[in-house]
Coordinates of C-alpha atoms and ligand atoms in Angstrom, one line a residue:
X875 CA 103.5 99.2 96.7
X876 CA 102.8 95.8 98.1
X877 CA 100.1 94.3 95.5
X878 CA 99.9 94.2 91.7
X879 CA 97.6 93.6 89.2
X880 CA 95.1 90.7 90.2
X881 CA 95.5 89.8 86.3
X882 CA 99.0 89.7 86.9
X883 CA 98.2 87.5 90.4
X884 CA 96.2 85.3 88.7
X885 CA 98.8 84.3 86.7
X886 CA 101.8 84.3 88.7
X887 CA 99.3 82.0 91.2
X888 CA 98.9 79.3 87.6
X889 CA 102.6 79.9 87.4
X890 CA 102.9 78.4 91.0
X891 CA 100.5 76.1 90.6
X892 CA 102.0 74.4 87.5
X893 CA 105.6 74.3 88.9
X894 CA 104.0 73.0 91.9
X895 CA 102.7 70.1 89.5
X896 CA 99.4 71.1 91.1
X897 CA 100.0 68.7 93.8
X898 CA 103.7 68.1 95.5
X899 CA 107.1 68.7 94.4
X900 CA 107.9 65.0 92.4
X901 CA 110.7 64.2 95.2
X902 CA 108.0 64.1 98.1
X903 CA 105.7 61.8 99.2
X904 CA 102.4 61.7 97.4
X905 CA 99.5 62.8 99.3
X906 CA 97.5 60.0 100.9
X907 CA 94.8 58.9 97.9
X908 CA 92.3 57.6 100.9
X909 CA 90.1 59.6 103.6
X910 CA 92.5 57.5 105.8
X911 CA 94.1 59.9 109.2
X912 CA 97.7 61.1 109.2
X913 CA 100.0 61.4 111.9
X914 CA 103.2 63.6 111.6
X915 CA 105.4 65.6 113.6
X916 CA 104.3 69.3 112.9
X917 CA 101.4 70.1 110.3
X918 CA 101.4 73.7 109.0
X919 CA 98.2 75.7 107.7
X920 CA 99.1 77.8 105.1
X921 CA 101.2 77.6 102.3
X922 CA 102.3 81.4 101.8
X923 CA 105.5 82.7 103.0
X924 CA 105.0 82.0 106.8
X925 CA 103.8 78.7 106.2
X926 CA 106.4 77.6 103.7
X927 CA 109.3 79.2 105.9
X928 CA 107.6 77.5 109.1
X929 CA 107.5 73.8 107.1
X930 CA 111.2 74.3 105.8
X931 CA 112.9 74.9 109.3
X932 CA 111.1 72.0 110.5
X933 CA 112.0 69.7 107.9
X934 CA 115.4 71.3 108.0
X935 CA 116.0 70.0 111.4
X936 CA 114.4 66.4 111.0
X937 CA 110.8 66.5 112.1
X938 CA 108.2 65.0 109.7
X939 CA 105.9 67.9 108.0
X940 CA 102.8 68.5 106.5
X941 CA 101.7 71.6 105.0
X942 CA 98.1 71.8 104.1
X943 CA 97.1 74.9 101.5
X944 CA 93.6 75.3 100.7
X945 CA 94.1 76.7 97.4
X946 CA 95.4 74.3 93.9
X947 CA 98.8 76.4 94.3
X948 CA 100.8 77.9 97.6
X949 CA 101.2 81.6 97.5
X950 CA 99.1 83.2 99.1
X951 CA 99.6 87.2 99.4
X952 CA 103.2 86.7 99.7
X953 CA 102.8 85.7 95.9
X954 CA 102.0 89.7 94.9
X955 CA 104.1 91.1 97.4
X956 CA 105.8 93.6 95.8
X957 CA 108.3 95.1 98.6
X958 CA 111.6 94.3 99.2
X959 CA 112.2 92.8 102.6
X960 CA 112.9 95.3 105.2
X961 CA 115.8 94.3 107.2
X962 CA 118.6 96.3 108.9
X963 CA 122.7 95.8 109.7
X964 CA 123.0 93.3 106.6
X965 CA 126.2 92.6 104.4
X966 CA 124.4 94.5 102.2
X967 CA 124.2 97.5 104.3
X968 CA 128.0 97.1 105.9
X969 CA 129.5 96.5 102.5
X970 CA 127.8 99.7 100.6
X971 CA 128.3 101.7 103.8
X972 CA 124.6 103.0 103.6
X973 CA 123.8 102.2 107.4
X974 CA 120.7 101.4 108.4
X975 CA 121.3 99.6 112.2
X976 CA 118.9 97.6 114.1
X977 CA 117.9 100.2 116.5
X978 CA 117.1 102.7 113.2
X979 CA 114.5 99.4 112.3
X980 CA 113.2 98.8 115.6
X981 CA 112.8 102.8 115.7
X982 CA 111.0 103.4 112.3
X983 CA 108.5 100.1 113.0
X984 CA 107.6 101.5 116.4
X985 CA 106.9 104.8 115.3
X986 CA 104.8 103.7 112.4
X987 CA 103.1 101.3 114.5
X988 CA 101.9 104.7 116.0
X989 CA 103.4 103.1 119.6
X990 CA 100.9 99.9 119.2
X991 CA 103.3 97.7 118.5
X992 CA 104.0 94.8 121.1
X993 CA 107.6 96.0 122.0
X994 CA 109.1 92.5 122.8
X995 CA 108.0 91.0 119.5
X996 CA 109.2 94.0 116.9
X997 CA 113.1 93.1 119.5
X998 CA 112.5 89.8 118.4
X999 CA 112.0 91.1 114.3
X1000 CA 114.2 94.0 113.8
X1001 CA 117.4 91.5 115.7
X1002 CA 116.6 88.3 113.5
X1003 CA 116.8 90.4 110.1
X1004 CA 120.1 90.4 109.2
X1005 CA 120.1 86.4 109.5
X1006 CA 116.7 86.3 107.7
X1007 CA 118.2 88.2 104.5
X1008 CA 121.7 85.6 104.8
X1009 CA 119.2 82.5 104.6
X1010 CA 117.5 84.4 101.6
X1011 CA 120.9 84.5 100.3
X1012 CA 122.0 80.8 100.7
X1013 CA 118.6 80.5 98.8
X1014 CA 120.0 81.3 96.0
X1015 CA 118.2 85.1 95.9
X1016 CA 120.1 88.2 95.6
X1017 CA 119.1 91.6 96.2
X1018 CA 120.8 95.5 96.7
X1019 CA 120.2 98.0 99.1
X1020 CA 116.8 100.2 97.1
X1021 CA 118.5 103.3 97.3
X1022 CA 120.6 105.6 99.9
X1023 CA 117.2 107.3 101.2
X1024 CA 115.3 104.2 101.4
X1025 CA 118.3 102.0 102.7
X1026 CA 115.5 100.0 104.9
X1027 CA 114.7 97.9 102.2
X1028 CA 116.3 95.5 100.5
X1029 CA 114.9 94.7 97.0
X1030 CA 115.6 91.7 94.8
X1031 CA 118.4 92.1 91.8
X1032 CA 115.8 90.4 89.7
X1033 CA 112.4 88.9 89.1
X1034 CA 109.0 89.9 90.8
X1035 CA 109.5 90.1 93.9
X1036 CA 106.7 87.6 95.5
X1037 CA 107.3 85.0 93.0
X1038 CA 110.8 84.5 93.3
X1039 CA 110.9 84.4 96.9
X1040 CA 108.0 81.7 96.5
X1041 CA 109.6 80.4 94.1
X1042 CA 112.8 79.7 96.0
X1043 CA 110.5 78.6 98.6
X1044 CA 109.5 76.0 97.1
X1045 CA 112.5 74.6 95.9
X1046 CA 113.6 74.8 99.0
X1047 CA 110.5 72.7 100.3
X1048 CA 111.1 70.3 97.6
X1049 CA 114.7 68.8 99.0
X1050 CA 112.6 67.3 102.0
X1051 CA 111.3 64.5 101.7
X1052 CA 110.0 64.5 104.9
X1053 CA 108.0 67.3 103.7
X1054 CA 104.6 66.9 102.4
X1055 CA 102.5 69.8 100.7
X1056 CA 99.2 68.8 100.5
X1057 CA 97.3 71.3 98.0
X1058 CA 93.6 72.0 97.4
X1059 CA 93.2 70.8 101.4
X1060 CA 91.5 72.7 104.0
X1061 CA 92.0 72.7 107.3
X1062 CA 88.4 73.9 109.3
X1063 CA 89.3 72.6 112.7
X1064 CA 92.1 72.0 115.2
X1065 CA 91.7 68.9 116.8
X1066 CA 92.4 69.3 121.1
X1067 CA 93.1 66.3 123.2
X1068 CA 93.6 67.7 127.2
X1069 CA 93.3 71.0 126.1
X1070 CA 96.6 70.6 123.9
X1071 CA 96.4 71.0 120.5
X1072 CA 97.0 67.6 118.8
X1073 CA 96.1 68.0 114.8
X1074 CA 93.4 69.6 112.7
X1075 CA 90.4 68.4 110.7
X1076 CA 91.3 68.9 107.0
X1077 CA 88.9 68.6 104.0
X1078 CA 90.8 67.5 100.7
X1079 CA 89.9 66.6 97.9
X1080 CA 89.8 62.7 98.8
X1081 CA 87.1 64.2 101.7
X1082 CA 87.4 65.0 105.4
X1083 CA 90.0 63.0 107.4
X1084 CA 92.8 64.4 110.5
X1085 CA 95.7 64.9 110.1
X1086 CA 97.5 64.3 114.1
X1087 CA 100.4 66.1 114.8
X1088 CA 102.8 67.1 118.2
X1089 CA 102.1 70.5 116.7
X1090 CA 100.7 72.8 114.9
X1091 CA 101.2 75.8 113.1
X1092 CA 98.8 78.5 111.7
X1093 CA 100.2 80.4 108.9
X1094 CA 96.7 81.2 107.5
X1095 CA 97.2 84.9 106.8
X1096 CA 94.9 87.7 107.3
X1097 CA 91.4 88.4 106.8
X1098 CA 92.0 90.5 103.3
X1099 CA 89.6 88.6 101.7
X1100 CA 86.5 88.7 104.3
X1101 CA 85.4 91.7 103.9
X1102 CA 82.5 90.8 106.2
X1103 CA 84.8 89.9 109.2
X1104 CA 87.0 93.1 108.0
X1105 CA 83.0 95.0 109.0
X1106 CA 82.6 93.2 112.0
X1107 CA 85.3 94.0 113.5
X1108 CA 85.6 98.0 112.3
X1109 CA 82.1 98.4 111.4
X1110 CA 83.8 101.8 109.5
X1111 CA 84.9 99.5 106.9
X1112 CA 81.2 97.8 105.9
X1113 CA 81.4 97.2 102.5
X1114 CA 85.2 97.1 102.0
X1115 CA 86.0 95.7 98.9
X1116 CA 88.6 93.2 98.0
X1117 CA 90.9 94.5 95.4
X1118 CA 94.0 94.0 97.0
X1119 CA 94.5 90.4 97.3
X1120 CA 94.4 86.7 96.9
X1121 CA 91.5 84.6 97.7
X1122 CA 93.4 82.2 100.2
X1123 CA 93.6 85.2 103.1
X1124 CA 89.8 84.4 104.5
X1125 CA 90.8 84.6 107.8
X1126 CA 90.1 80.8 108.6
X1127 CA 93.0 80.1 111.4
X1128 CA 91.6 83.5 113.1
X1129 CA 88.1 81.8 113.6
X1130 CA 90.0 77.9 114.7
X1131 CA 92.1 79.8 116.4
X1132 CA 89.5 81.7 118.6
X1133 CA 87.1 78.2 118.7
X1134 CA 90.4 77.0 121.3
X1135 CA 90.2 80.1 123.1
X1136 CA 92.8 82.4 122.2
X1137 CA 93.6 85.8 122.6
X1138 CA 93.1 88.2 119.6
X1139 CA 94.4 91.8 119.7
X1140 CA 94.3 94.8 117.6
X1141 CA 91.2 93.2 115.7
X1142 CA 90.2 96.8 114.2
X1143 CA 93.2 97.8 112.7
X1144 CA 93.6 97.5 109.1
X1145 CA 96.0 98.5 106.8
X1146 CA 93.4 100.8 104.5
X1147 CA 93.9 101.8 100.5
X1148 CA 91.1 104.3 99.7
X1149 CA 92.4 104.5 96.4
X1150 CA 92.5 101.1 94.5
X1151 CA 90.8 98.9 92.2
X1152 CA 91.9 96.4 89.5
X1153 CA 94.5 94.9 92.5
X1154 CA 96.7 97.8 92.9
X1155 CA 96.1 101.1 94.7
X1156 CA 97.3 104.2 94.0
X1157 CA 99.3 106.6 96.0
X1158 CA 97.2 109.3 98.0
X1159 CA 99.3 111.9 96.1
X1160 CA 97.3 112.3 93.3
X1161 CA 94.9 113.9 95.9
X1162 CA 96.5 115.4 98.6
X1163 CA 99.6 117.1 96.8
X1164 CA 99.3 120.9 97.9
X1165 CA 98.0 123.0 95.3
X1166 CA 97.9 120.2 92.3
X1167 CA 95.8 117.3 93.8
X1168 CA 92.5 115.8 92.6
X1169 CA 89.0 115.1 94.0
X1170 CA 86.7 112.4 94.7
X1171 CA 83.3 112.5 93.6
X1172 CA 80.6 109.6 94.5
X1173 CA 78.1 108.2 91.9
X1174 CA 76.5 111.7 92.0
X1175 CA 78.9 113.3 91.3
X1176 CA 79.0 115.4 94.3
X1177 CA 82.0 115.8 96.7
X1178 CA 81.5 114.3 99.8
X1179 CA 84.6 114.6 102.0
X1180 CA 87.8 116.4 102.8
X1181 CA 89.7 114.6 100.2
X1182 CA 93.2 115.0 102.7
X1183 CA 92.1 113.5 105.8
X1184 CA 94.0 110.4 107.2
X1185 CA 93.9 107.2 104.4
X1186 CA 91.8 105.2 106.9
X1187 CA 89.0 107.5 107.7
X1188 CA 89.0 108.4 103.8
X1189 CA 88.5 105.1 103.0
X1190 CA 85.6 104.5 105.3
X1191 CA 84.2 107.7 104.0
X1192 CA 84.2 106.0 100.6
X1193 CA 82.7 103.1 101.6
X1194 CA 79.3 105.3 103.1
X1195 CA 78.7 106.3 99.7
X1196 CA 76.7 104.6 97.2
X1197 CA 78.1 100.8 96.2
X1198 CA 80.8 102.3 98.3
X1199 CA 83.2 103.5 95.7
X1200 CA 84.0 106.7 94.5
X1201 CA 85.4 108.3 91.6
X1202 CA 89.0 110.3 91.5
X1203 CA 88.9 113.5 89.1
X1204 CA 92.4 114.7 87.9
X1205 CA 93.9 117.0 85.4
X1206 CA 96.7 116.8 83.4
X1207 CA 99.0 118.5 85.9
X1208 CA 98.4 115.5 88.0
X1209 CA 98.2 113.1 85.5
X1210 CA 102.2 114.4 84.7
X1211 CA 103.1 113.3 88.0
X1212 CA 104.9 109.6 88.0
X1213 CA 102.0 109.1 90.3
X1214 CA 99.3 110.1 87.9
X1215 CA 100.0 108.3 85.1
X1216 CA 100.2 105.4 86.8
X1217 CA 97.2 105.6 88.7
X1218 CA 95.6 106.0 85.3
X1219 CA 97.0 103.1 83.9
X1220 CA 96.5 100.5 86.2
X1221 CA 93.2 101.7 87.3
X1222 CA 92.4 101.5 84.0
X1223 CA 91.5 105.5 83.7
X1224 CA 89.0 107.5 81.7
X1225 CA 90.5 110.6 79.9
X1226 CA 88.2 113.0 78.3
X1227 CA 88.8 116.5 76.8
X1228 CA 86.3 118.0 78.4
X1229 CA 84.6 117.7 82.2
X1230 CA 81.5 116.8 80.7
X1231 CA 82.7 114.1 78.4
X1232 CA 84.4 112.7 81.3
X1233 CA 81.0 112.7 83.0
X1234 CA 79.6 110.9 80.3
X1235 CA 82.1 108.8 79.5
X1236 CA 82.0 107.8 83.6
X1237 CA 78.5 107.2 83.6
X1238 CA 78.1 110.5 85.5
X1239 CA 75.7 113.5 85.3
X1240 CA 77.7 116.0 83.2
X1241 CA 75.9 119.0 84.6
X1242 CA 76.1 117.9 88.0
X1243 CA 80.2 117.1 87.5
X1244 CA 80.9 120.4 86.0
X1245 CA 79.0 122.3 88.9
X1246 CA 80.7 120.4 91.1
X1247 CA 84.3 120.6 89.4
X1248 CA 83.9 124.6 89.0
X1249 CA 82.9 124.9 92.9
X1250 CA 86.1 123.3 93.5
X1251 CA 88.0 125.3 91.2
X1252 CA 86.1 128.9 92.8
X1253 CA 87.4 127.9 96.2
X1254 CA 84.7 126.6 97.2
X1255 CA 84.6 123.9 100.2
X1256 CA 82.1 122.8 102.6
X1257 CA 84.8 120.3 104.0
X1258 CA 87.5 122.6 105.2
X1259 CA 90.4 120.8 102.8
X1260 CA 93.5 122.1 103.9
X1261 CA 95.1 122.8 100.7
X1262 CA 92.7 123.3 97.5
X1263 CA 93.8 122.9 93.8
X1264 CA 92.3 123.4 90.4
X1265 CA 91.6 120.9 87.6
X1266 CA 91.4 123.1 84.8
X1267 CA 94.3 121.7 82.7
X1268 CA 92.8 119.7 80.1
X1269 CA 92.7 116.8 79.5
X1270 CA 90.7 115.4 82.1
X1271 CA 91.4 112.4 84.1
X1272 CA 88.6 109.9 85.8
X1273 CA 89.7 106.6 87.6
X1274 CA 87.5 104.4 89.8
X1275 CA 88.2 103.2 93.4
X1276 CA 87.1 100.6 95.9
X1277 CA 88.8 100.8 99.0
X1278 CA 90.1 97.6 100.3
X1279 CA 92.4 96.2 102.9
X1280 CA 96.0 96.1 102.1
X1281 CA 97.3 94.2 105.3
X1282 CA 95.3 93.2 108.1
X1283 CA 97.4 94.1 111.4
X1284 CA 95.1 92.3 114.1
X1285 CA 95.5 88.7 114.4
X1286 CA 96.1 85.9 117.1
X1287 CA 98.2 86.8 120.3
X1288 CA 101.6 85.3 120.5
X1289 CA 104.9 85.1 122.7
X1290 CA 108.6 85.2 121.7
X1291 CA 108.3 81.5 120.8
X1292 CA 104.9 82.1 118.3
X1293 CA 103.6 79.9 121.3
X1294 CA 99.6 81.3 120.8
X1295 CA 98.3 82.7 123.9
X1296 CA 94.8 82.6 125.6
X1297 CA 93.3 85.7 127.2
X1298 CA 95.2 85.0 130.7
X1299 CA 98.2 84.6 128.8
X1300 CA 99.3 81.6 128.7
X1301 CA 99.7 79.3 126.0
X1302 CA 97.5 77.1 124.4
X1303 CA 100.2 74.0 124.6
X1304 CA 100.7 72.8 121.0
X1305 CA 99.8 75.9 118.6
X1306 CA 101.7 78.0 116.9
X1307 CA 101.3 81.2 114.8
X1308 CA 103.4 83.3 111.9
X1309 CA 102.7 85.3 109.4
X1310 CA 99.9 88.0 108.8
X1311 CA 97.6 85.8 111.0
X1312 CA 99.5 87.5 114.2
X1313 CA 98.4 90.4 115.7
X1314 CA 100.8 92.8 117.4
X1315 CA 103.8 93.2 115.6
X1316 CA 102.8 96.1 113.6
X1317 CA 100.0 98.8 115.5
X1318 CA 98.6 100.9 113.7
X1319 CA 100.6 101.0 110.9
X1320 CA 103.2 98.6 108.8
X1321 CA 106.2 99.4 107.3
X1322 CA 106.2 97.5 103.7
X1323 CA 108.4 94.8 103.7
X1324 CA 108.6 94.1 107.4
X1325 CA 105.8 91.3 107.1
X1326 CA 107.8 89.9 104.4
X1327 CA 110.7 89.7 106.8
X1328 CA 108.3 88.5 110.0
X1329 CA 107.3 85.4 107.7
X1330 CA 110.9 84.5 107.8
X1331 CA 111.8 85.4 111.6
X1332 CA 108.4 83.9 113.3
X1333 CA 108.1 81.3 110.5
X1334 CA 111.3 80.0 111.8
X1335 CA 110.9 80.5 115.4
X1336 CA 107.5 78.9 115.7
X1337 CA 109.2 75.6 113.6
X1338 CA 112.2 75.4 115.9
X1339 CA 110.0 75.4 119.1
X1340 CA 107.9 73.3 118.1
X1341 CA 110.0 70.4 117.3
X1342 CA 112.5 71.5 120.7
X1343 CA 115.1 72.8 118.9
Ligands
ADP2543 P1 101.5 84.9 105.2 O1 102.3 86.0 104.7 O2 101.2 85.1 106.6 O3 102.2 83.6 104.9 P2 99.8 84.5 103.0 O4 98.6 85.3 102.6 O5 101.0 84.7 102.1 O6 100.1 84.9 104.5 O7 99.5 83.0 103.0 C1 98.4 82.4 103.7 C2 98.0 81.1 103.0 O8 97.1 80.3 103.9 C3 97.3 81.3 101.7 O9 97.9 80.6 100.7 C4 95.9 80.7 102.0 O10 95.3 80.1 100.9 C5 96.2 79.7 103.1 N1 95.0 79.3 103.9 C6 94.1 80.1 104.4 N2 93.2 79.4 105.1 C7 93.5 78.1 105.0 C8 92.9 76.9 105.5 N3 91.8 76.9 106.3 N4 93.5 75.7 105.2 C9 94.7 75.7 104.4 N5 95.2 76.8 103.9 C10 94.7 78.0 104.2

């Protein structure tokens, strides 16, 4: 699971915010108290993992940085992930002898990327990994291998996941002083000169001013929380909710990006949860398992789909329905599953002894839900669901979902250097691009833990080309 609770987001993101000071890290320059320009060597959007990595490396290797977040705290999704990092051929792996090489990485993201996957970029990932997880390391972090089936990711020993890593981000931030985070400041357009990109317009809270710079790096994130960009480009997804995220990922450097011509690919692929709510979603398990799973029934309390199909047509099949949510109807023999249970308790469940009580309880015609639950349980299916259950086992089980967008695999095009590209393919001279705003590296599908890991790898490589290095 990559998200938690948005209670426990919230938070974590004051957490940040008051270790931050709210403002910069005390041995760093204060921010500029007048609408007056600034000039600097690289200036970063985005203060979440790509963004923080990218402004480190450059720092690290003497340029003068600014890093402009747009929120009071940096974070951003990175903040909640809550994956290890996926990374192959570590000390980790070579001293537990539980292999898991390079080619196995570059293998599994490939395949999960349904063959999507721009090739040269997931090389460029699945080779820099083991370096990524020593840097972690000489951050001060420590992880182990999860376990011998999982052996592709590497979780920490301690701590929430997200916030230490951002955490040791920005203590990492804080030993430059040629390193400037400038909080609660927007940027809402790159600045060109000669059709190279030379700084971006920022709005802070001492107004609008631009801030110049030999380059600059988007580390914006993904569109998680636009739901009506997430529409416009997959009108299957009108009406997605956003359960599963910050409120930072708004897709801002997309649009810039796109206002200098560049290239964006795989704009309609999303990384779907039909079943969440309350900032977490919940394993398809507790619907699909053969024989045992539940059902979903919309505000009518009628079925409406085959409840096993593939996650991302399920969710858009959700979202047709009425406020586009539905409701997931379990028994106790799914509710004994690990799954179950915790479905039930961070989607903050209804239990009920009876199917009607439930219905009441839900807000949901009893009559109509007890119809509806003993079709199911007679075998009966209008929608061909490949393996049918019963929920007879009282007690019964009701939990709420709104399908949202979990990671946002489109994004701006980029080459081996995070150089961002126009639509004949070369690059627009200037700007770079890590993180989740880049489009490419994962298909149709992500395996958790590899964005994690391509904040580190593209972070740095965009930083290093950008100051020469
Ligand atoms: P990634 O994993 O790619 O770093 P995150 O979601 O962790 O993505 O971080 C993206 C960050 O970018 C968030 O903290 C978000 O608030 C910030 N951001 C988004 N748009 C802007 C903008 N226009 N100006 C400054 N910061 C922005």
């Amino acid at each position: 699971m990559r998200r938690l609770g948005m209670a426990i987001v919230l938070i974590l993101v004051l957490i940040t915010g008051i270790l931050a000071g709210c403002t910069t890290p005390a041995s760093q320059p204060q921010p500029a108290q007048s609408s007056k320009d600034l000039s600097t060597d690289v200036l970063v959007i985005g203060g979440g993992g790509a963004g923080l990595v990218s402004a480190i490396t450059a720092a690290e290797n003497g340029a003068n940085v600014v890093l402009v977040e747009k929120m009071p705290a940096v974070g951003g999704n990175t903040i909640i992930s809550a994956t290890g990092i996926t990374a192959s051929d570590t000390q980790l792996h070579k001293d537990s002898g539980i292999p898991f090489t390079v080619e196995d990485h570059y293998k599994r993201t490939i395949e999960t990327g349904k063959g999507l996957a721009d090739e040269k970029l997931v090389r460029i990932l699945v080779e820099n990994s083991s370096d990524a997880y020593d840097w972690l390391v000489s951050l001060g972090l420590s992880y182990k291998i999860q376990s011998a089936e999982e052996p592709f990711w590497i979780v920490p020993t301690e701590g929430h996941y997200g916030a230490e890593l951002i955490k040791a981000y920005q203590a990492e931030a804080g030993k430059h002083k040629n390193l400037e985070i400038k909080l609660n400041t927007k940027a809402t357009e790159l600045v060109t000169e000669e059709g190279k990109i030379v700084g971006a317009k920022v709005q802070g809270q001492d107004g609008e001013y631009v801030i110049k710079a030999k380059a600059v790096i988007l580390a914006t994130g993904g569109l998680n929380n636009a739901p009506d960009m997430i529409a416009e480009y997959n009108p299957n997804y009108k009406g997605v909710h956003a359960e599963m995220t910050t409120p930072g990922p708004t897709g801002d450097g997309i649009k810039m990006a796109v206002e200098v011509g560049a290239k964006l690919r795989d704009m309609d692929l999303f990384q779907m949860r039909p079943l969440s709510s309350n900032g977490n979603w919940y394993r398809e398990t507790i619907i699909t398992e053969e024989g045992k799973g539940g059902i979903l029934v919309n505000l009518d309390g009628d079925r409406f789909v085959d409840e096993t199909m593939k996650i991302w047509d399920l969710a858009s099949e959700i979202l047709k329905q009425k406020e586009g949510t539905a409701y997931i109807i379990f028994d106790t023999d799914v509710y004994d599953t690990k799954d179950g249970k915790k479905a039930f308790d961070l989607g903050k469940g209804i239990k009920a002894d009876t199917i009607e009580e439930l219905a009441v309880q839900l807000g949901l015609d009893p009559a109509k839900l007890k119809d509806t639950v003993d079709a199911y349980n007679a075998g009966q299916d209008p929608f061909n669901r490949k393996a049918m259950g019963k929920i007879t086992a009282a007690p019964f089980y009701g939990v709420k979902t709104l399908p949202s967008s979990h990671y946002t695999m489109g994004g701006v095009s980029i080459n081996e250097n995070a150089q961002v590209l126009k639509e004949d393919g070369t690059t627009i001279e200037g700007l770079y691009a890590a993180g989740e705003i880049v489009g490419g590296l994962y298909g149709a599908g992500r395996v958790a833990g590899n964005n994690t890991l391509d904040d580190i790898v593209f972070g740095k490589i965009a930083a290093k080309h950008a100051i020469g290095k």
